[in-house]
Coordinates of C-alpha atoms in Angstrom, one line a residue:
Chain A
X1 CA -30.6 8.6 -28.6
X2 CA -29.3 10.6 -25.5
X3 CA -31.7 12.7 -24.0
X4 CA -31.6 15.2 -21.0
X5 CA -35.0 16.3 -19.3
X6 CA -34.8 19.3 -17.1
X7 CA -37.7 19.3 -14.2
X8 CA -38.5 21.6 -11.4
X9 CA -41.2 23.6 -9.4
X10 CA -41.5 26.8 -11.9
X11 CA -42.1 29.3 -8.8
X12 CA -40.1 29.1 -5.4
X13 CA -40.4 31.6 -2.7
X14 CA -37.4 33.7 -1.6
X15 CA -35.4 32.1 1.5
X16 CA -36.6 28.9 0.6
X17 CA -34.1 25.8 -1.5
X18 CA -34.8 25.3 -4.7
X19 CA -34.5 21.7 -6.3
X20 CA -34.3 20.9 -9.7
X21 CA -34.2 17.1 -11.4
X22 CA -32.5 16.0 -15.0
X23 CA -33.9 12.6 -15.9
X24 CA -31.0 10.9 -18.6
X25 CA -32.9 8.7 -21.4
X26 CA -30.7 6.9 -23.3
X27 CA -27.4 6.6 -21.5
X28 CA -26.5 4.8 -18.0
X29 CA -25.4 8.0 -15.6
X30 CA -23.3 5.7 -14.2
X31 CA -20.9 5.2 -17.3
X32 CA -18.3 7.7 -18.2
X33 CA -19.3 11.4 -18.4
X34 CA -19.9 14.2 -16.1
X35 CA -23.1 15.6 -15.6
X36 CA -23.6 19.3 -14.9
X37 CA -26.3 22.3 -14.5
X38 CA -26.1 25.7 -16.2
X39 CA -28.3 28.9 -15.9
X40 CA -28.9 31.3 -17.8
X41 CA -30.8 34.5 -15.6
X42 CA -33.3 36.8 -17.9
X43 CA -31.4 38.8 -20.4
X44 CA -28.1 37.9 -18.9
X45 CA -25.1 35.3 -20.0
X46 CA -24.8 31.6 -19.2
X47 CA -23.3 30.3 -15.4
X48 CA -22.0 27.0 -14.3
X49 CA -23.1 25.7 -10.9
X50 CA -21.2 22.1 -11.6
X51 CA -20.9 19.0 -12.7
X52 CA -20.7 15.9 -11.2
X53 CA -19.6 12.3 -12.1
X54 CA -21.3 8.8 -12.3
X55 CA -19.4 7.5 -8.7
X56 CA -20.3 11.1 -7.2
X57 CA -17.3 12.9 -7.5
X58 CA -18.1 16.9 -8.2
X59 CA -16.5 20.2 -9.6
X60 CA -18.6 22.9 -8.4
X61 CA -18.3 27.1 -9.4
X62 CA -16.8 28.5 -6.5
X63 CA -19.0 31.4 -6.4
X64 CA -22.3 29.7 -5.9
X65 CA -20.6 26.4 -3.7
X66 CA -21.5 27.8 -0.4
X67 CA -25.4 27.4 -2.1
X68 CA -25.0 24.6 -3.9
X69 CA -25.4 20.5 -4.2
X70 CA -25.1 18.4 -7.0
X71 CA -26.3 14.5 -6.9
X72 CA -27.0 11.9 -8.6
X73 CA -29.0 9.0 -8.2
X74 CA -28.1 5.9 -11.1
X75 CA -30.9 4.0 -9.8
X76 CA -33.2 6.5 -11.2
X77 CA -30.3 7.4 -14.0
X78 CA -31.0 10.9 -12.6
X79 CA -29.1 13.9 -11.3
X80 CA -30.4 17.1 -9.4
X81 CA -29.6 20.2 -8.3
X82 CA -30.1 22.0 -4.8
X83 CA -29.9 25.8 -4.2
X84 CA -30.5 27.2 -1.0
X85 CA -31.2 30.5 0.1
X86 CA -32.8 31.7 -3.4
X87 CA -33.3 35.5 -4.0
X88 CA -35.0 37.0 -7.4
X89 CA -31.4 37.1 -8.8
X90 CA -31.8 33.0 -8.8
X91 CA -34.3 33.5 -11.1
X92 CA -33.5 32.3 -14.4
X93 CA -33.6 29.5 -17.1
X94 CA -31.8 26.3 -15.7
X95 CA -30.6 23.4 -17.8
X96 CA -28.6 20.3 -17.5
X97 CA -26.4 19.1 -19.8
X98 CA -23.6 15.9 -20.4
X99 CA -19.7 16.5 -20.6
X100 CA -16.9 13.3 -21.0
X101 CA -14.3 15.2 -18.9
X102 CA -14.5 18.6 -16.9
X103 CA -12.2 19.9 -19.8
X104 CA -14.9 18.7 -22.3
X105 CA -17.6 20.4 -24.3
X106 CA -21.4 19.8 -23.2
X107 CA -22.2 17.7 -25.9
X108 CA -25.7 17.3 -25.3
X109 CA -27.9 19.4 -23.5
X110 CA -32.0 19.8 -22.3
X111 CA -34.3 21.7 -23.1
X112 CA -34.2 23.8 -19.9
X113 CA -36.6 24.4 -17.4
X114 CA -37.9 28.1 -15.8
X115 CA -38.1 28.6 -12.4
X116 CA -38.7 32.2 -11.1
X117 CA -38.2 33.3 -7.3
X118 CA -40.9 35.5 -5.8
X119 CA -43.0 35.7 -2.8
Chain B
X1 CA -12.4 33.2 -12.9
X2 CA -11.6 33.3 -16.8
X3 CA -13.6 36.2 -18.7
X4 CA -14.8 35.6 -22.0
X5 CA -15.5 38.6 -24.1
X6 CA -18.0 37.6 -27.2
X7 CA -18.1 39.9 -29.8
X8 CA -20.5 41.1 -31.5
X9 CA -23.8 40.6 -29.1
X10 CA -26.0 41.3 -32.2
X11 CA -25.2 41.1 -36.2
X12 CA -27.8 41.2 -38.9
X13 CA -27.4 39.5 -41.7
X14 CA -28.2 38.0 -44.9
X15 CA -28.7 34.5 -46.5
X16 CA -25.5 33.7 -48.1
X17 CA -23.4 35.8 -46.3
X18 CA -20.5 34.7 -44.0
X19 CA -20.5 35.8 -40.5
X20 CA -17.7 35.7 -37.5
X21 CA -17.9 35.9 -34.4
X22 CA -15.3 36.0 -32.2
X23 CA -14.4 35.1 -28.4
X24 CA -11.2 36.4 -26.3
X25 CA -10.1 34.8 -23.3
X26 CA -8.9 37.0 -20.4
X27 CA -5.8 34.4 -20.3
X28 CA -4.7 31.4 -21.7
X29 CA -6.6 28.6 -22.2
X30 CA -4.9 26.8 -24.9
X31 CA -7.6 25.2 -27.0
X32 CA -10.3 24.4 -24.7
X33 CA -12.1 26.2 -26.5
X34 CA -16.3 24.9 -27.5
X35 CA -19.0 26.9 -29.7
X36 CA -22.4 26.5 -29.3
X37 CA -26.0 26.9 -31.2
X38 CA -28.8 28.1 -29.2
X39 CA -32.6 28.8 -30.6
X40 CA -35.6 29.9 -28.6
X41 CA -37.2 27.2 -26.8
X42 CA -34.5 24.7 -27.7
X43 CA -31.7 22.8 -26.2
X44 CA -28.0 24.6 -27.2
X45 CA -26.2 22.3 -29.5
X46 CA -22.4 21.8 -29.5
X47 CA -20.8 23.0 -33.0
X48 CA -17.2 22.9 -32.5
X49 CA -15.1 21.8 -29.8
X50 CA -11.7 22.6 -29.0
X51 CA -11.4 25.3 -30.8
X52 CA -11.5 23.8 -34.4
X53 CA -12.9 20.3 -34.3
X54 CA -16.5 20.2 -35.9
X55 CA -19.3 18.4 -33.8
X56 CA -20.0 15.3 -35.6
X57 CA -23.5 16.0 -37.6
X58 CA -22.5 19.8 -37.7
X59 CA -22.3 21.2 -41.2
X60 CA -19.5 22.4 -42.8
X61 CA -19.8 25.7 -43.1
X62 CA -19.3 26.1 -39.5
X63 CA -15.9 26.4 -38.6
X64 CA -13.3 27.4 -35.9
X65 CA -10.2 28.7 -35.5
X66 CA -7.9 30.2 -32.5
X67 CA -4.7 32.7 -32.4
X68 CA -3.1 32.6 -28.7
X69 CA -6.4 34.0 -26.7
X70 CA -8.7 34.6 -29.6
X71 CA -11.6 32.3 -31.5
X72 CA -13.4 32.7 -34.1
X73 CA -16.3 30.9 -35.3
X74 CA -17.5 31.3 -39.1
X75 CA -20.3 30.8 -40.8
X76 CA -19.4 31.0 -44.2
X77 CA -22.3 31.0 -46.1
X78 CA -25.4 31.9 -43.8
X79 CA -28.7 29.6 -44.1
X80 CA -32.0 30.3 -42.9
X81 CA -31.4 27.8 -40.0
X82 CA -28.6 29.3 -39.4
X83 CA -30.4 32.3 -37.4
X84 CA -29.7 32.4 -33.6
X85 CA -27.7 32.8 -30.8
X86 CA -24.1 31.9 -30.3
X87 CA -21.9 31.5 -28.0
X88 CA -18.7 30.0 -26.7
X89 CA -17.2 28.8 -23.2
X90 CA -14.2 28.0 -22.0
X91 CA -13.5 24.2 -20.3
X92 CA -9.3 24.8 -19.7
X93 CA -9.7 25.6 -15.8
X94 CA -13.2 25.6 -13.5
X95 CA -15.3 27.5 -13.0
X96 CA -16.1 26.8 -16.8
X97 CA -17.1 30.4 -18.2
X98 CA -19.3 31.4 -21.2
X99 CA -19.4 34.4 -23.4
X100 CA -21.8 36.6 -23.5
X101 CA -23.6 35.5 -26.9
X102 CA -24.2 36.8 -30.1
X103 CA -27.2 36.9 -31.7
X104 CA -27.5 36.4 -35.4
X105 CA -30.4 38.1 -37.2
X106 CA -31.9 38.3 -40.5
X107 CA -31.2 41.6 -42.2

């Protein structure tokens, strides 16, 4: 059974880069699919940062690419997620989730984790 | 960017009854179309995909449908499970886009 698990440091400071990890269970990251992180700020609708392949290749949202890395290591069938420069707007539930092609549905998703900016 | 403009944020309903909800894109985007499941706490779950196709494991009584830049999803006969948010995104051109949800609560 696929599983996604979302992990990250809960509280980052304003300025600073925040880094998230999604540990894959269940499925090589380096077969097939895409791999991408969502958020979804307090009260607010869902955003994509990007999604990234097995061999590395990324699509990333344009409005957040200047802020924003996506890797993966398939040694550790893992893939993260850096943002730099956080500000409170940052604040918001993140999650990671799978998708076969960029024109694909997520098909499976975590749980999400909470990480809030503030000094 | 494409908009998507979910409709109602908020229903109440009943056990039994059958719901829609619906999703307009701000242009076309054929039917890359995906509906999605989300409770408190949990990880969203796909229900239909491309506008009409029904997750595998996904009961029946979930359905899709699409005319030019507008989706529907329908519940037709709401269970008690059933209660929760909804909400769709678009996967035709990047940046993928989501609507804004709709939450579906007991009456």
């Amino acid at each position: 059974q696929v599983q996604l698990q979302e992990s990250g440091p809960g509280l980052v400071k304003p300025s600073e880069t925040l880094s998230l990890t999604c540990v894959v269970s269940g499925y090589s990251i380096s077969s097939d699919y895409y791999w991408g992180w969502i958020r979804q700020p307090p009260g607010k609708g869902l955003e994509w940062f990007g999604s990234i392949y097995g061999s590395g290749s990324t699509y990333y949202n344009p409005s957040l690419k200047s802020r924003v890395t996506i890797s993966v290591d398939t040694s550790k069938n893992q893939f993260s997620l850096k943002l730099a420069s956080v500000t409170a707007a940052d604040t918001a539930l993140y999650y990671c989730a799978r998708q076969y092609t960029i024109k694909d549905a997520f098909d499976m998703w975590g749980q999400g984790t909470m990480v809030a900016v503030s000094s | 960017d494409i908009q998507m403009t979910q409709s109602p944020s908020s229903l109440s309903a009943s056990g039994g009854d059958r719901v829609t909800i619906t999703c307009r894109a701000s242009q076309t985007i054929r039917n890359y179309l995906n509906w999605y499941q989300h409770k408190p706490g949990k990880a969203p779950k796909l229900l239909i995909y491309a506008a009409s196709s029904l997750q595998s494991g996904v009961p029946s009584r979930f359905s899709g449908s699409a005319s030019g830049t507008d989706f529907t999803l329908t519940i037709s006969s709401l269970q008690p499970e059933d209660f929760a948010t909804y909400f769709c995104q678009q996967s035709y051109s990047a940046p993928l886009t989501f609507g804004g949800g709709t939450k579906v609560e007991i009456k």
